[in-house]
PDB file of C-alpha atoms in Angstrom:
ATOM      1  CA  UNK V   1      14.581  12.928 -12.571  1.00  0.00           C
ATOM      2  CA  UNK V   2      12.276  14.649 -10.340  1.00  0.00           C
ATOM      3  CA  UNK V   3      12.574  12.088  -7.604  1.00  0.00           C
ATOM      4  CA  UNK V   4      16.424  12.383  -7.914  1.00  0.00           C
ATOM      5  CA  UNK V   5      16.672  15.999  -7.648  1.00  0.00           C
ATOM      6  CA  UNK V   6      14.423  15.749  -4.455  1.00  0.00           C
ATOM      7  CA  UNK V   7      16.708  13.040  -2.967  1.00  0.00           C
ATOM      8  CA  UNK V   8      19.792  15.641  -3.586  1.00  0.00           C
ATOM      9  CA  UNK V   9      18.035  18.262  -1.289  1.00  0.00           C
ATOM     10  CA  UNK V  10      19.545  17.153   2.039  1.00  0.00           C
ATOM     11  CA  UNK V  11      23.006  16.828   0.842  1.00  0.00           C
ATOM     12  CA  UNK V  12      22.932  20.236  -0.916  1.00  0.00           C
ATOM     13  CA  UNK V  13      21.462  21.899   2.255  1.00  0.00           C
ATOM     14  CA  UNK V  14      24.319  20.355   4.136  1.00  0.00           C
ATOM     15  CA  UNK V  15      27.148  21.964   1.966  1.00  0.00           C
ATOM     16  CA  UNK V  16      25.251  25.504   1.604  1.00  0.00           C
ATOM     17  CA  UNK V  17      24.616  25.566   5.365  1.00  0.00           C
ATOM     18  CA  UNK V  18      28.083  24.505   6.273  1.00  0.00           C
ATOM     19  CA  UNK V  19      29.448  27.428   3.921  1.00  0.00           C
ATOM     20  CA  UNK V  20      27.177  29.823   5.261  1.00  0.00           C
ATOM     21  CA  UNK V  21      27.990  29.224   9.048  1.00  0.00           C
ATOM     22  CA  UNK V  22      31.607  29.223   8.107  1.00  0.00           C
ATOM     23  CA  UNK V  23      31.538  32.435   6.604  1.00  0.00           C
ATOM     24  CA  UNK V  24      29.476  34.093   9.506  1.00  0.00           C
ATOM     25  CA  UNK V  25      32.047  36.908   9.811  1.00  0.00           C
ATOM     26  CA  UNK V  26      32.116  37.771   6.166  1.00  0.00           C
ATOM     27  CA  UNK V  27      30.434  40.626   4.665  1.00  0.00           C
ATOM     28  CA  UNK V  28      26.626  40.466   3.805  1.00  0.00           C
ATOM     29  CA  UNK V  29      27.388  40.834   0.095  1.00  0.00           C
ATOM     30  CA  UNK V  30      29.985  37.867   0.169  1.00  0.00           C
ATOM     31  CA  UNK V  31      27.185  35.823   1.808  1.00  0.00           C
ATOM     32  CA  UNK V  32      24.538  36.680  -0.746  1.00  0.00           C
ATOM     33  CA  UNK V  33      24.963  33.760  -3.181  1.00  0.00           C
ATOM     34  CA  UNK V  34      24.862  31.507  -0.710  1.00  0.00           C
ATOM     35  CA  UNK V  35      21.728  32.939   0.995  1.00  0.00           C
ATOM     36  CA  UNK V  36      20.132  33.159  -2.549  1.00  0.00           C
ATOM     37  CA  UNK V  37      20.988  29.346  -3.208  1.00  0.00           C
ATOM     38  CA  UNK V  38      19.487  28.443   0.097  1.00  0.00           C
ATOM     39  CA  UNK V  39      16.197  30.484  -0.476  1.00  0.00           C
ATOM     40  CA  UNK V  40      15.951  28.767  -3.795  1.00  0.00           C
ATOM     41  CA  UNK V  41      16.445  25.438  -2.296  1.00  0.00           C
ATOM     42  CA  UNK V  42      13.837  25.734   0.250  1.00  0.00           C
ATOM     43  CA  UNK V  43      11.347  27.418  -1.940  1.00  0.00           C
ATOM     44  CA  UNK V  44      11.567  24.566  -4.410  1.00  0.00           C
ATOM     45  CA  UNK V  45      10.954  21.755  -1.908  1.00  0.00           C
ATOM     46  CA  UNK V  46       7.192  22.394  -1.431  1.00  0.00           C
ATOM     47  CA  UNK V  47       6.152  22.641  -5.109  1.00  0.00           C
ATOM     48  CA  UNK V  48       8.398  19.867  -6.304  1.00  0.00           C
ATOM     49  CA  UNK V  49       6.772  17.606  -3.521  1.00  0.00           C
ATOM     50  CA  UNK V  50       3.384  18.511  -4.615  1.00  0.00           C
ATOM     51  CA  UNK V  51       4.149  17.745  -8.087  1.00  0.00           C
ATOM     52  CA  UNK V  52       5.716  14.503  -7.412  1.00  0.00           C
ATOM     53  CA  UNK V  53       2.717  13.823  -5.226  1.00  0.00           C
ATOM     54  CA  UNK V  54       0.202  14.664  -8.196  1.00  0.00           C
ATOM     55  CA  UNK V  55       2.230  12.586 -10.795  1.00  0.00           C
ATOM     56  CA  UNK V  56       2.178   9.464  -8.393  1.00  0.00           C
ATOM     57  CA  UNK V  57      -1.536   9.733  -7.961  1.00  0.00           C
ATOM     58  CA  UNK V  58      -1.968  10.063 -11.810  1.00  0.00           C
ATOM     59  CA  UNK V  59       0.266   6.854 -12.280  1.00  0.00           C
ATOM     60  CA  UNK V  60      -1.823   4.884  -9.402  1.00  0.00           C
ATOM     61  CA  UNK V  61      -5.202   5.894 -11.066  1.00  0.00           C
ATOM     62  CA  UNK V  62      -4.317   4.611 -14.227  1.00  0.00           C
ATOM     63  CA  UNK V  63      -2.825   1.388 -12.661  1.00  0.00           C
ATOM     64  CA  UNK V  64      -6.171   0.699 -10.624  1.00  0.00           C
ATOM     65  CA  UNK V  65      -8.237   1.261 -13.663  1.00  0.00           C
ATOM     66  CA  UNK V  66      -6.199  -1.114 -15.888  1.00  0.00           C
ATOM     67  CA  UNK V  67      -6.341  -3.678 -13.266  1.00  0.00           C
ATOM     68  CA  UNK V  68     -10.076  -3.462 -12.261  1.00  0.00           C
ATOM     69  CA  UNK V  69     -10.793  -3.682 -15.924  1.00  0.00           C
ATOM     70  CA  UNK V  70      -8.801  -6.859 -16.001  1.00  0.00           C
ATOM     71  CA  UNK V  71     -10.533  -8.128 -13.109  1.00  0.00           C
ATOM     72  CA  UNK V  72     -14.043  -7.391 -14.604  1.00  0.00           C
ATOM     73  CA  UNK V  73     -13.345  -9.053 -17.653  1.00  0.00           C
ATOM     74  CA  UNK V  74     -12.091 -12.425 -16.045  1.00  0.00           C
ATOM     75  CA  UNK V  75     -15.263 -12.345 -13.894  1.00  0.00           C
ATOM     76  CA  UNK V  76     -17.392 -11.904 -17.015  1.00  0.00           C
ATOM     77  CA  UNK V  77     -15.976 -14.755 -18.698  1.00  0.00           C
ATOM     78  CA  UNK V  78     -17.090 -17.172 -15.601  1.00  0.00           C
ATOM     79  CA  UNK V  79     -19.966 -19.219 -15.561  1.00  0.00           C
ATOM     80  CA  UNK V  80     -22.561 -18.393 -13.285  1.00  0.00           C
ATOM     81  CA  UNK V  81     -22.139 -21.701 -11.257  1.00  0.00           C
ATOM     82  CA  UNK V  82     -18.397 -20.990 -10.916  1.00  0.00           C
ATOM     83  CA  UNK V  83     -19.301 -17.495  -9.444  1.00  0.00           C
ATOM     84  CA  UNK V  84     -21.617 -19.282  -6.755  1.00  0.00           C
ATOM     85  CA  UNK V  85     -18.927 -21.290  -5.166  1.00  0.00           C
ATOM     86  CA  UNK V  86     -17.412 -20.201  -2.171  1.00  0.00           C
ATOM     87  CA  UNK V  87     -13.755 -20.548  -3.448  1.00  0.00           C
ATOM     88  CA  UNK V  88     -14.090 -18.454  -6.924  1.00  0.00           C
ATOM     89  CA  UNK V  89     -16.186 -15.653  -4.945  1.00  0.00           C
ATOM     90  CA  UNK V  90     -13.251 -15.242  -2.185  1.00  0.00           C
ATOM     91  CA  UNK V  91     -10.600 -15.284  -4.736  1.00  0.00           C
ATOM     92  CA  UNK V  92     -12.500 -12.500  -6.614  1.00  0.00           C
ATOM     93  CA  UNK V  93     -12.739 -10.426  -3.400  1.00  0.00           C
ATOM     94  CA  UNK V  94      -9.083 -11.108  -2.521  1.00  0.00           C
ATOM     95  CA  UNK V  95      -8.040  -9.954  -5.968  1.00  0.00           C
ATOM     96  CA  UNK V  96     -10.379  -6.874  -5.825  1.00  0.00           C
ATOM     97  CA  UNK V  97      -8.761  -5.794  -2.483  1.00  0.00           C
ATOM     98  CA  UNK V  98      -5.249  -6.640  -3.931  1.00  0.00           C
ATOM     99  CA  UNK V  99      -5.878  -3.976  -6.588  1.00  0.00           C
ATOM    100  CA  UNK V 100      -5.566  -1.405  -3.474  1.00  0.00           C
ATOM    101  CA  UNK V 101      -2.197  -2.323  -2.857  1.00  0.00           C
ATOM    102  CA  UNK V 102      -1.142  -3.163  -6.462  1.00  0.00           C
ATOM    103  CA  UNK V 103      -2.147   0.202  -7.617  1.00  0.00           C
ATOM    104  CA  UNK V 104       0.461   1.854  -5.418  1.00  0.00           C
ATOM    105  CA  UNK V 105       3.314  -0.146  -6.652  1.00  0.00           C
ATOM    106  CA  UNK V 106       4.672   2.510  -9.098  1.00  0.00           C
ATOM    107  CA  UNK V 107       4.496   5.363  -6.725  1.00  0.00           C
ATOM    108  CA  UNK V 108       6.214   3.566  -3.697  1.00  0.00           C
ATOM    109  CA  UNK V 109       9.173   2.392  -6.313  1.00  0.00           C
ATOM    110  CA  UNK V 110       9.623   5.941  -7.111  1.00  0.00           C
ATOM    111  CA  UNK V 111       9.483   6.793  -3.141  1.00  0.00           C
ATOM    112  CA  UNK V 112      11.988   3.923  -2.344  1.00  0.00           C
ATOM    113  CA  UNK V 113      14.366   5.205  -5.091  1.00  0.00           C
ATOM    114  CA  UNK V 114      14.233   8.812  -3.877  1.00  0.00           C
ATOM    115  CA  UNK V 115      14.956   7.676  -0.373  1.00  0.00           C
ATOM    116  CA  UNK V 116      17.890   5.577  -1.318  1.00  0.00           C
ATOM    117  CA  UNK V 117      19.062   8.336  -3.422  1.00  0.00           C
ATOM    118  CA  UNK V 118      18.873  10.831  -0.301  1.00  0.00           C
ATOM    119  CA  UNK V 119      20.629   8.389   1.819  1.00  0.00           C
ATOM    120  CA  UNK V 120      23.344   7.914  -0.879  1.00  0.00           C
ATOM    121  CA  UNK V 121      23.815  11.756  -1.174  1.00  0.00           C
ATOM    122  CA  UNK V 122      23.790  12.415   2.181  1.00  0.00           C
ATOM    123  CA  UNK V 123      26.201   9.682   3.144  1.00  0.00           C
ATOM    124  CA  UNK V 124      28.507  11.120   0.336  1.00  0.00           C
ATOM    125  CA  UNK V 125      28.128  14.707   2.062  1.00  0.00           C
ATOM    126  CA  UNK V 126      29.113  13.626   5.467  1.00  0.00           C
ATOM    127  CA  UNK V 127      31.589  11.349   4.411  1.00  0.00           C
ATOM    128  CA  UNK V 128      33.797  14.414   3.432  1.00  0.00           C
ATOM    129  CA  UNK V 129      33.639  15.310   7.155  1.00  0.00           C
ATOM    130  CA  UNK V 130      34.015  11.912   8.802  1.00  0.00           C
ATOM    131  CA  UNK V 131      33.782   8.303   7.248  1.00  0.00           C
ATOM    132  CA  UNK V 132      32.055   6.835  10.356  1.00  0.00           C
ATOM    133  CA  UNK V 133      29.205   9.598  10.194  1.00  0.00           C
ATOM    134  CA  UNK V 134      28.603   8.599   6.726  1.00  0.00           C
ATOM    135  CA  UNK V 135      28.444   4.968   7.558  1.00  0.00           C
ATOM    136  CA  UNK V 136      26.068   5.583  10.237  1.00  0.00           C
ATOM    137  CA  UNK V 137      23.657   7.788   7.892  1.00  0.00           C
ATOM    138  CA  UNK V 138      23.622   4.649   5.517  1.00  0.00           C
ATOM    139  CA  UNK V 139      23.029   2.348   8.081  1.00  0.00           C
ATOM    140  CA  UNK V 140      19.931   4.420   9.309  1.00  0.00           C
ATOM    141  CA  UNK V 141      18.038   3.073   6.347  1.00  0.00           C
ATOM    142  CA  UNK V 142      18.105  -0.544   7.417  1.00  0.00           C
ATOM    143  CA  UNK V 143      15.885  -0.417  10.575  1.00  0.00           C
ATOM    144  CA  UNK V 144      12.708   0.884   8.700  1.00  0.00           C
ATOM    145  CA  UNK V 145      13.420  -1.364   5.822  1.00  0.00           C
ATOM    146  CA  UNK V 146      13.732  -4.492   8.255  1.00  0.00           C
ATOM    147  CA  UNK V 147      10.527  -3.683  10.200  1.00  0.00           C
ATOM    148  CA  UNK V 148       8.225  -2.867   7.401  1.00  0.00           C
ATOM    149  CA  UNK V 149       9.457  -6.018   5.540  1.00  0.00           C
ATOM    150  CA  UNK V 150       8.447  -8.036   8.588  1.00  0.00           C
ATOM    151  CA  UNK V 151       5.024  -6.227   8.821  1.00  0.00           C
ATOM    152  CA  UNK V 152       4.607  -6.948   5.244  1.00  0.00           C
ATOM    153  CA  UNK V 153       5.162 -10.550   5.412  1.00  0.00           C
ATOM    154  CA  UNK V 154       2.599 -10.491   8.398  1.00  0.00           C
ATOM    155  CA  UNK V 155       0.023  -8.673   6.393  1.00  0.00           C
ATOM    156  CA  UNK V 156       0.457 -11.156   3.358  1.00  0.00           C
ATOM    157  CA  UNK V 157      -0.550 -13.904   5.689  1.00  0.00           C
ATOM    158  CA  UNK V 158      -3.481 -11.936   7.058  1.00  0.00           C
ATOM    159  CA  UNK V 159      -5.078 -10.356   4.032  1.00  0.00           C
ATOM    160  CA  UNK V 160      -6.509 -13.602   2.571  1.00  0.00           C
ATOM    161  CA  UNK V 161      -8.099 -14.314   5.954  1.00  0.00           C
ATOM    162  CA  UNK V 162      -9.647 -10.896   6.064  1.00  0.00           C
ATOM    163  CA  UNK V 163     -10.921 -11.236   2.731  1.00  0.00           C
ATOM    164  CA  UNK V 164     -12.667 -14.512   3.321  1.00  0.00           C
ATOM    165  CA  UNK V 165     -14.366 -13.367   6.739  1.00  0.00           C
ATOM    166  CA  UNK V 166     -15.433 -10.013   5.234  1.00  0.00           C
ATOM    167  CA  UNK V 167     -16.875 -11.562   2.190  1.00  0.00           C
ATOM    168  CA  UNK V 168     -18.858 -14.215   4.255  1.00  0.00           C
ATOM    169  CA  UNK V 169     -19.999 -11.362   6.637  1.00  0.00           C
ATOM    170  CA  UNK V 170     -21.272  -9.226   4.130  1.00  0.00           C
ATOM    171  CA  UNK V 171     -23.175 -11.887   2.415  1.00  0.00           C
ATOM    172  CA  UNK V 172     -24.826 -12.910   5.654  1.00  0.00           C
ATOM    173  CA  UNK V 173     -25.717  -9.365   6.307  1.00  0.00           C
ATOM    174  CA  UNK V 174     -27.352  -8.756   2.756  1.00  0.00           C
ATOM    175  CA  UNK V 175     -29.504 -12.016   3.429  1.00  0.00           C
ATOM    176  CA  UNK V 176     -30.301 -10.740   6.640  1.00  0.00           C
ATOM    177  CA  UNK V 177     -31.160  -6.990   5.451  1.00  0.00           C
ATOM    178  CA  UNK V 178     -32.163  -7.366   2.001  1.00  0.00           C
ATOM    179  CA  UNK V 179     -33.236 -10.832   1.098  1.00  0.00           C
ATOM    180  CA  UNK V 180     -34.946 -12.118   4.315  1.00  0.00           C
ATOM    181  CA  UNK V 181     -38.681 -11.577   2.899  1.00  0.00           C
ATOM    182  CA  UNK V 182     -40.262 -14.568   1.299  1.00  0.00           C
ATOM    183  CA  UNK V 183     -37.568 -16.716   2.281  1.00  0.00           C
ATOM    184  CA  UNK V 184     -37.063 -19.455   4.962  1.00  0.00           C
ATOM    185  CA  UNK V 185     -35.092 -16.804   6.748  1.00  0.00           C
ATOM    186  CA  UNK V 186     -38.436 -14.982   7.796  1.00  0.00           C
ATOM    187  CA  UNK V 187     -40.706 -17.915   7.588  1.00  0.00           C
ATOM    188  CA  UNK V 188     -38.820 -20.430   9.811  1.00  0.00           C
ATOM    189  CA  UNK V 189     -37.476 -17.177  12.284  1.00  0.00           C
ATOM    190  CA  UNK V 190     -33.837 -17.975  11.517  1.00  0.00           C
ATOM    191  CA  UNK V 191     -32.736 -14.064  11.607  1.00  0.00           C
ATOM    192  CA  UNK V 192     -31.138 -14.719  14.719  1.00  0.00           C
ATOM    193  CA  UNK V 193     -28.887 -17.414  13.561  1.00  0.00           C
ATOM    194  CA  UNK V 194     -27.825 -15.765  10.614  1.00  0.00           C
ATOM    195  CA  UNK V 195     -27.097 -12.422  12.510  1.00  0.00           C
ATOM    196  CA  UNK V 196     -24.980 -14.530  15.097  1.00  0.00           C
ATOM    197  CA  UNK V 197     -22.813 -16.004  12.146  1.00  0.00           C
ATOM    198  CA  UNK V 198     -22.517 -12.632  10.379  1.00  0.00           C
ATOM    199  CA  UNK V 199     -21.258 -10.799  13.806  1.00  0.00           C
ATOM    200  CA  UNK V 200     -18.708 -13.801  14.020  1.00  0.00           C
ATOM    201  CA  UNK V 201     -17.278 -13.479  10.861  1.00  0.00           C
ATOM    202  CA  UNK V 202     -17.158  -9.733  11.109  1.00  0.00           C
ATOM    203  CA  UNK V 203     -15.335  -9.795  14.683  1.00  0.00           C
ATOM    204  CA  UNK V 204     -13.074 -12.433  13.055  1.00  0.00           C
ATOM    205  CA  UNK V 205     -12.142 -10.075  10.291  1.00  0.00           C
ATOM    206  CA  UNK V 206     -11.735  -7.247  12.813  1.00  0.00           C
ATOM    207  CA  UNK V 207      -9.401  -9.190  15.167  1.00  0.00           C
ATOM    208  CA  UNK V 208      -7.146 -10.196  12.241  1.00  0.00           C
ATOM    209  CA  UNK V 209      -6.821  -6.678  11.247  1.00  0.00           C
ATOM    210  CA  UNK V 210      -6.206  -5.465  14.803  1.00  0.00           C
ATOM    211  CA  UNK V 211      -3.624  -7.873  15.099  1.00  0.00           C
ATOM    212  CA  UNK V 212      -1.836  -6.914  11.770  1.00  0.00           C
ATOM    213  CA  UNK V 213      -2.192  -3.071  13.052  1.00  0.00           C
ATOM    214  CA  UNK V 214      -0.660  -3.696  16.454  1.00  0.00           C
ATOM    215  CA  UNK V 215       2.027  -5.633  15.086  1.00  0.00           C
ATOM    216  CA  UNK V 216       2.835  -2.635  12.699  1.00  0.00           C
ATOM    217  CA  UNK V 217       2.623  -0.139  15.490  1.00  0.00           C
ATOM    218  CA  UNK V 218       5.108  -2.269  17.750  1.00  0.00           C
ATOM    219  CA  UNK V 219       7.589  -2.801  14.739  1.00  0.00           C
ATOM    220  CA  UNK V 220       7.529   1.012  13.805  1.00  0.00           C
ATOM    221  CA  UNK V 221       8.138   1.961  17.253  1.00  0.00           C
ATOM    222  CA  UNK V 222      11.260  -0.178  17.432  1.00  0.00           C
ATOM    223  CA  UNK V 223      12.400   0.871  14.068  1.00  0.00           C
ATOM    224  CA  UNK V 224      11.951   4.606  15.069  1.00  0.00           C
ATOM    225  CA  UNK V 225      14.079   4.016  18.180  1.00  0.00           C
ATOM    226  CA  UNK V 226      16.798   2.301  16.285  1.00  0.00           C
ATOM    227  CA  UNK V 227      16.859   5.195  13.449  1.00  0.00           C
ATOM    228  CA  UNK V 228      16.939   7.867  16.088  1.00  0.00           C
ATOM    229  CA  UNK V 229      20.001   6.243  17.908  1.00  0.00           C
ATOM    230  CA  UNK V 230      21.999   5.993  14.772  1.00  0.00           C
ATOM    231  CA  UNK V 231      21.251   9.676  13.521  1.00  0.00           C
ATOM    232  CA  UNK V 232      22.007  10.708  17.299  1.00  0.00           C
ATOM    233  CA  UNK V 233      25.216   8.896  16.755  1.00  0.00           C
ATOM    234  CA  UNK V 234      26.021  10.909  13.685  1.00  0.00           C
ATOM    235  CA  UNK V 235      25.652  14.181  15.293  1.00  0.00           C
ATOM    236  CA  UNK V 236      27.723  13.063  18.276  1.00  0.00           C
ATOM    237  CA  UNK V 237      30.378  11.619  16.047  1.00  0.00           C
ATOM    238  CA  UNK V 238      30.530  14.894  14.038  1.00  0.00           C
ATOM    239  CA  UNK V 239      30.811  17.088  17.289  1.00  0.00           C
ATOM    240  CA  UNK V 240      33.712  14.756  18.604  1.00  0.00           C
ATOM    241  CA  UNK V 241      35.626  14.616  15.445  1.00  0.00           C
ATOM    242  CA  UNK V 242      34.998  17.827  13.383  1.00  0.00           C
ATOM    243  CA  UNK V 243      35.192  20.420  16.062  1.00  0.00           C
ATOM    244  CA  UNK V 244      33.675  22.742  13.583  1.00  0.00           C
ATOM    245  CA  UNK V 245      30.531  24.950  14.383  1.00  0.00           C
ATOM    246  CA  UNK V 246      29.991  24.934  10.522  1.00  0.00           C
ATOM    247  CA  UNK V 247      30.063  21.167  10.327  1.00  0.00           C
ATOM    248  CA  UNK V 248      28.016  20.502  13.365  1.00  0.00           C
ATOM    249  CA  UNK V 249      25.253  23.087  12.321  1.00  0.00           C
ATOM    250  CA  UNK V 250      25.220  21.797   8.720  1.00  0.00           C
ATOM    251  CA  UNK V 251      25.117  18.044  10.033  1.00  0.00           C
ATOM    252  CA  UNK V 252      22.019  18.773  12.111  1.00  0.00           C
ATOM    253  CA  UNK V 253      20.259  20.666   9.357  1.00  0.00           C
ATOM    254  CA  UNK V 254      20.967  17.844   6.986  1.00  0.00           C
ATOM    255  CA  UNK V 255      19.847  15.312   9.390  1.00  0.00           C
ATOM    256  CA  UNK V 256      16.677  16.550  10.321  1.00  0.00           C
ATOM    257  CA  UNK V 257      15.773  17.250   6.446  1.00  0.00           C
ATOM    258  CA  UNK V 258      17.132  13.889   5.753  1.00  0.00           C
ATOM    259  CA  UNK V 259      15.444  11.907   8.073  1.00  0.00           C
ATOM    260  CA  UNK V 260      11.964  11.819   6.975  1.00  0.00           C
ATOM    261  CA  UNK V 261      13.417  11.021   3.254  1.00  0.00           C
ATOM    262  CA  UNK V 262      15.426   7.882   4.751  1.00  0.00           C
ATOM    263  CA  UNK V 263      12.247   6.809   6.960  1.00  0.00           C
ATOM    264  CA  UNK V 264      10.152   6.826   3.809  1.00  0.00           C
ATOM    265  CA  UNK V 265      12.467   4.194   2.599  1.00  0.00           C
ATOM    266  CA  UNK V 266      11.053   1.693   5.119  1.00  0.00           C
ATOM    267  CA  UNK V 267       7.539   2.433   4.206  1.00  0.00           C
ATOM    268  CA  UNK V 268       8.091   2.122   0.344  1.00  0.00           C
ATOM    269  CA  UNK V 269       9.848  -1.103   0.840  1.00  0.00           C
ATOM    270  CA  UNK V 270       7.275  -2.739   3.101  1.00  0.00           C
ATOM    271  CA  UNK V 271       4.496  -1.644   0.582  1.00  0.00           C
ATOM    272  CA  UNK V 272       6.348  -3.294  -2.190  1.00  0.00           C
ATOM    273  CA  UNK V 273       7.089  -6.311  -0.256  1.00  0.00           C
ATOM    274  CA  UNK V 274       3.417  -6.373   0.933  1.00  0.00           C
ATOM    275  CA  UNK V 275       2.035  -5.689  -2.567  1.00  0.00           C
ATOM    276  CA  UNK V 276       4.193  -8.607  -4.169  1.00  0.00           C
ATOM    277  CA  UNK V 277       2.210 -11.663  -2.699  1.00  0.00           C
ATOM    278  CA  UNK V 278      -0.930  -9.888  -3.638  1.00  0.00           C
ATOM    279  CA  UNK V 279       0.082  -9.239  -7.212  1.00  0.00           C
ATOM    280  CA  UNK V 280       1.228 -12.948  -7.464  1.00  0.00           C
ATOM    281  CA  UNK V 281      -2.412 -13.919  -6.275  1.00  0.00           C
ATOM    282  CA  UNK V 282      -4.100 -11.427  -8.934  1.00  0.00           C
ATOM    283  CA  UNK V 283      -1.978 -13.069 -11.651  1.00  0.00           C
ATOM    284  CA  UNK V 284      -2.664 -16.425 -10.493  1.00  0.00           C
ATOM    285  CA  UNK V 285      -6.588 -15.673 -10.716  1.00  0.00           C
ATOM    286  CA  UNK V 286      -6.452 -14.016 -14.128  1.00  0.00           C
ATOM    287  CA  UNK V 287      -4.132 -17.289 -15.052  1.00  0.00           C
ATOM    288  CA  UNK V 288      -6.894 -19.641 -13.915  1.00  0.00           C
ATOM    289  CA  UNK V 289      -9.187 -17.674 -16.023  1.00  0.00           C
ATOM    290  CA  UNK V 290      -7.234 -17.780 -19.332  1.00  0.00           C
ATOM    291  CA  UNK V 291     -10.241 -18.023 -21.537  1.00  0.00           C
ATOM    292  CA  UNK V 292     -11.404 -14.848 -20.338  1.00  0.00           C
ATOM    293  CA  UNK V 293     -10.232 -12.903 -23.601  1.00  0.00           C
ATOM    294  CA  UNK V 294     -12.071 -14.607 -25.637  1.00  0.00           C
ATOM    295  CA  UNK V 295     -15.336 -14.525 -23.519  1.00  0.00           C
ATOM    296  CA  UNK V 296     -15.186 -10.945 -22.635  1.00  0.00           C
ATOM    297  CA  UNK V 297     -14.486  -9.686 -26.014  1.00  0.00           C
ATOM    298  CA  UNK V 298     -18.372  -8.800 -26.581  1.00  0.00           C
ATOM    299  CA  UNK V 299     -21.702 -10.033 -26.169  1.00  0.00           C
ATOM    300  CA  UNK V 300     -22.687 -13.628 -26.749  1.00  0.00           C
ATOM    301  CA  UNK V 301     -23.745 -14.026 -30.437  1.00  0.00           C
ATOM    302  CA  UNK V 302     -27.476 -14.325 -30.733  1.00  0.00           C
ATOM    303  CA  UNK V 303     -28.089 -12.663 -27.182  1.00  0.00           C
ATOM    304  CA  UNK V 304     -30.994 -10.052 -26.998  1.00  0.00           C
ATOM    305  CA  UNK V 305     -30.114  -6.571 -25.561  1.00  0.00           C
ATOM    306  CA  UNK V 306     -33.530  -6.390 -23.969  1.00  0.00           C
ATOM    307  CA  UNK V 307     -36.301  -8.826 -22.821  1.00  0.00           C
ATOM    308  CA  UNK V 308     -39.734  -8.021 -21.664  1.00  0.00           C
ATOM    309  CA  UNK V 309     -40.162 -11.356 -19.751  1.00  0.00           C
ATOM    310  CA  UNK V 310     -38.499 -14.671 -19.133  1.00  0.00           C
ATOM    311  CA  UNK V 311     -40.517 -18.056 -18.862  1.00  0.00           C
ATOM    312  CA  UNK V 312     -39.268 -21.148 -17.281  1.00  0.00           C
ATOM    313  CA  UNK V 313     -41.066 -24.617 -16.997  1.00  0.00           C
ATOM    314  CA  UNK V 314     -40.384 -27.538 -15.130  1.00  0.00           C
ATOM    315  CA  UNK V 315     -38.350 -26.023 -12.469  1.00  0.00           C
ATOM    316  CA  UNK V 316     -37.274 -28.074  -9.254  1.00  0.00           C
ATOM    317  CA  UNK V 317     -35.280 -27.117  -6.122  1.00  0.00           C
ATOM    318  CA  UNK V 318     -33.520 -29.438  -3.732  1.00  0.00           C
ATOM    319  CA  UNK V 319     -31.716 -28.197  -0.722  1.00  0.00           C
ATOM    320  CA  UNK V 320     -28.199 -29.852   0.180  1.00  0.00           C
ATOM    321  CA  UNK V 321     -28.816 -33.217   2.185  1.00  0.00           C
ATOM    322  CA  UNK V 322     -32.428 -33.109   1.555  1.00  0.00           C
ATOM    323  CA  UNK V 323     -33.744 -36.483   0.185  1.00  0.00           C
ATOM    324  CA  UNK V 324     -36.891 -35.138  -1.700  1.00  0.00           C
ATOM    325  CA  UNK V 325     -37.331 -31.853  -3.867  1.00  0.00           C
ATOM    326  CA  UNK V 326     -38.810 -28.691  -1.988  1.00  0.00           C
ATOM    327  CA  UNK V 327     -40.155 -27.485  -5.371  1.00  0.00           C
ATOM    328  CA  UNK V 328     -40.932 -29.611  -8.270  1.00  0.00           C
ATOM    329  CA  UNK V 329     -42.921 -29.034 -11.557  1.00  0.00           C
ATOM    330  CA  UNK V 330     -43.111 -25.268 -11.155  1.00  0.00           C
ATOM    331  CA  UNK V 331     -43.410 -22.612 -13.689  1.00  0.00           C
TER     332      UNK V 331
END
């Protein structure tokens, strides 16, 4: 309800400004109701926007906490040997990064609804002056939606690559900085090799991200230019057709106020499209771990809460590709 009320503000300002400018020669007491209405409308814009932002943040926090809890339950249900595989670790990393996009779906859906509502109300308001101007306002939504939809498709293809490269890069950095002592990394002097591989993975992730950001910049610039042309066409059309100073002034104010709301439509649509494949990947991971509910319902029966020591006998270790054991019969 709050979103729809905010969406109606540009159209309401159009009618109020049109009436105010049209009554420029009237007495002050005759214009008082319009002035009071404009003052109330302008005064409500900021507090209502703050309330809507706070409500969206609360919604996002609750969604993020719920999805993080689900992911932890699924990970807890896996066997240790499954967590050690690169495929599972990468999938979990991608799912964790996907939560960042998923938790913002609710607020973006409300933002999209508000932007579409603002476009609808503003189109109806300008329709009363000129049909073509109203259609141009409605068309002004399209460039941002198309641009950010293309950006979302590009990001959907790039994020899995970023997740895989970043996971491998962080693992190599951890091995180099924290797990180096008492390993073959230090005894064989292989630190430079691990550092080279880690830097390569970090650069690989950065290059993919840089390409995604650069593509988004280009598409946003194109969309902004197209939107500006359409809004300019609205004002020019009203000037040519109406000939009324009140209508022209009201249209300029309404376009300026409504431009930001309509532009947000593209951001919200792109965010929803970008979040869709990530939500799908999250659900795919959750579905692959269907037995997690049973395993994560509580501690394993018979497990001890505290252990003072752990003893293992007859331990053997063979490196991949080696013919003989590197460690044999250890305790």
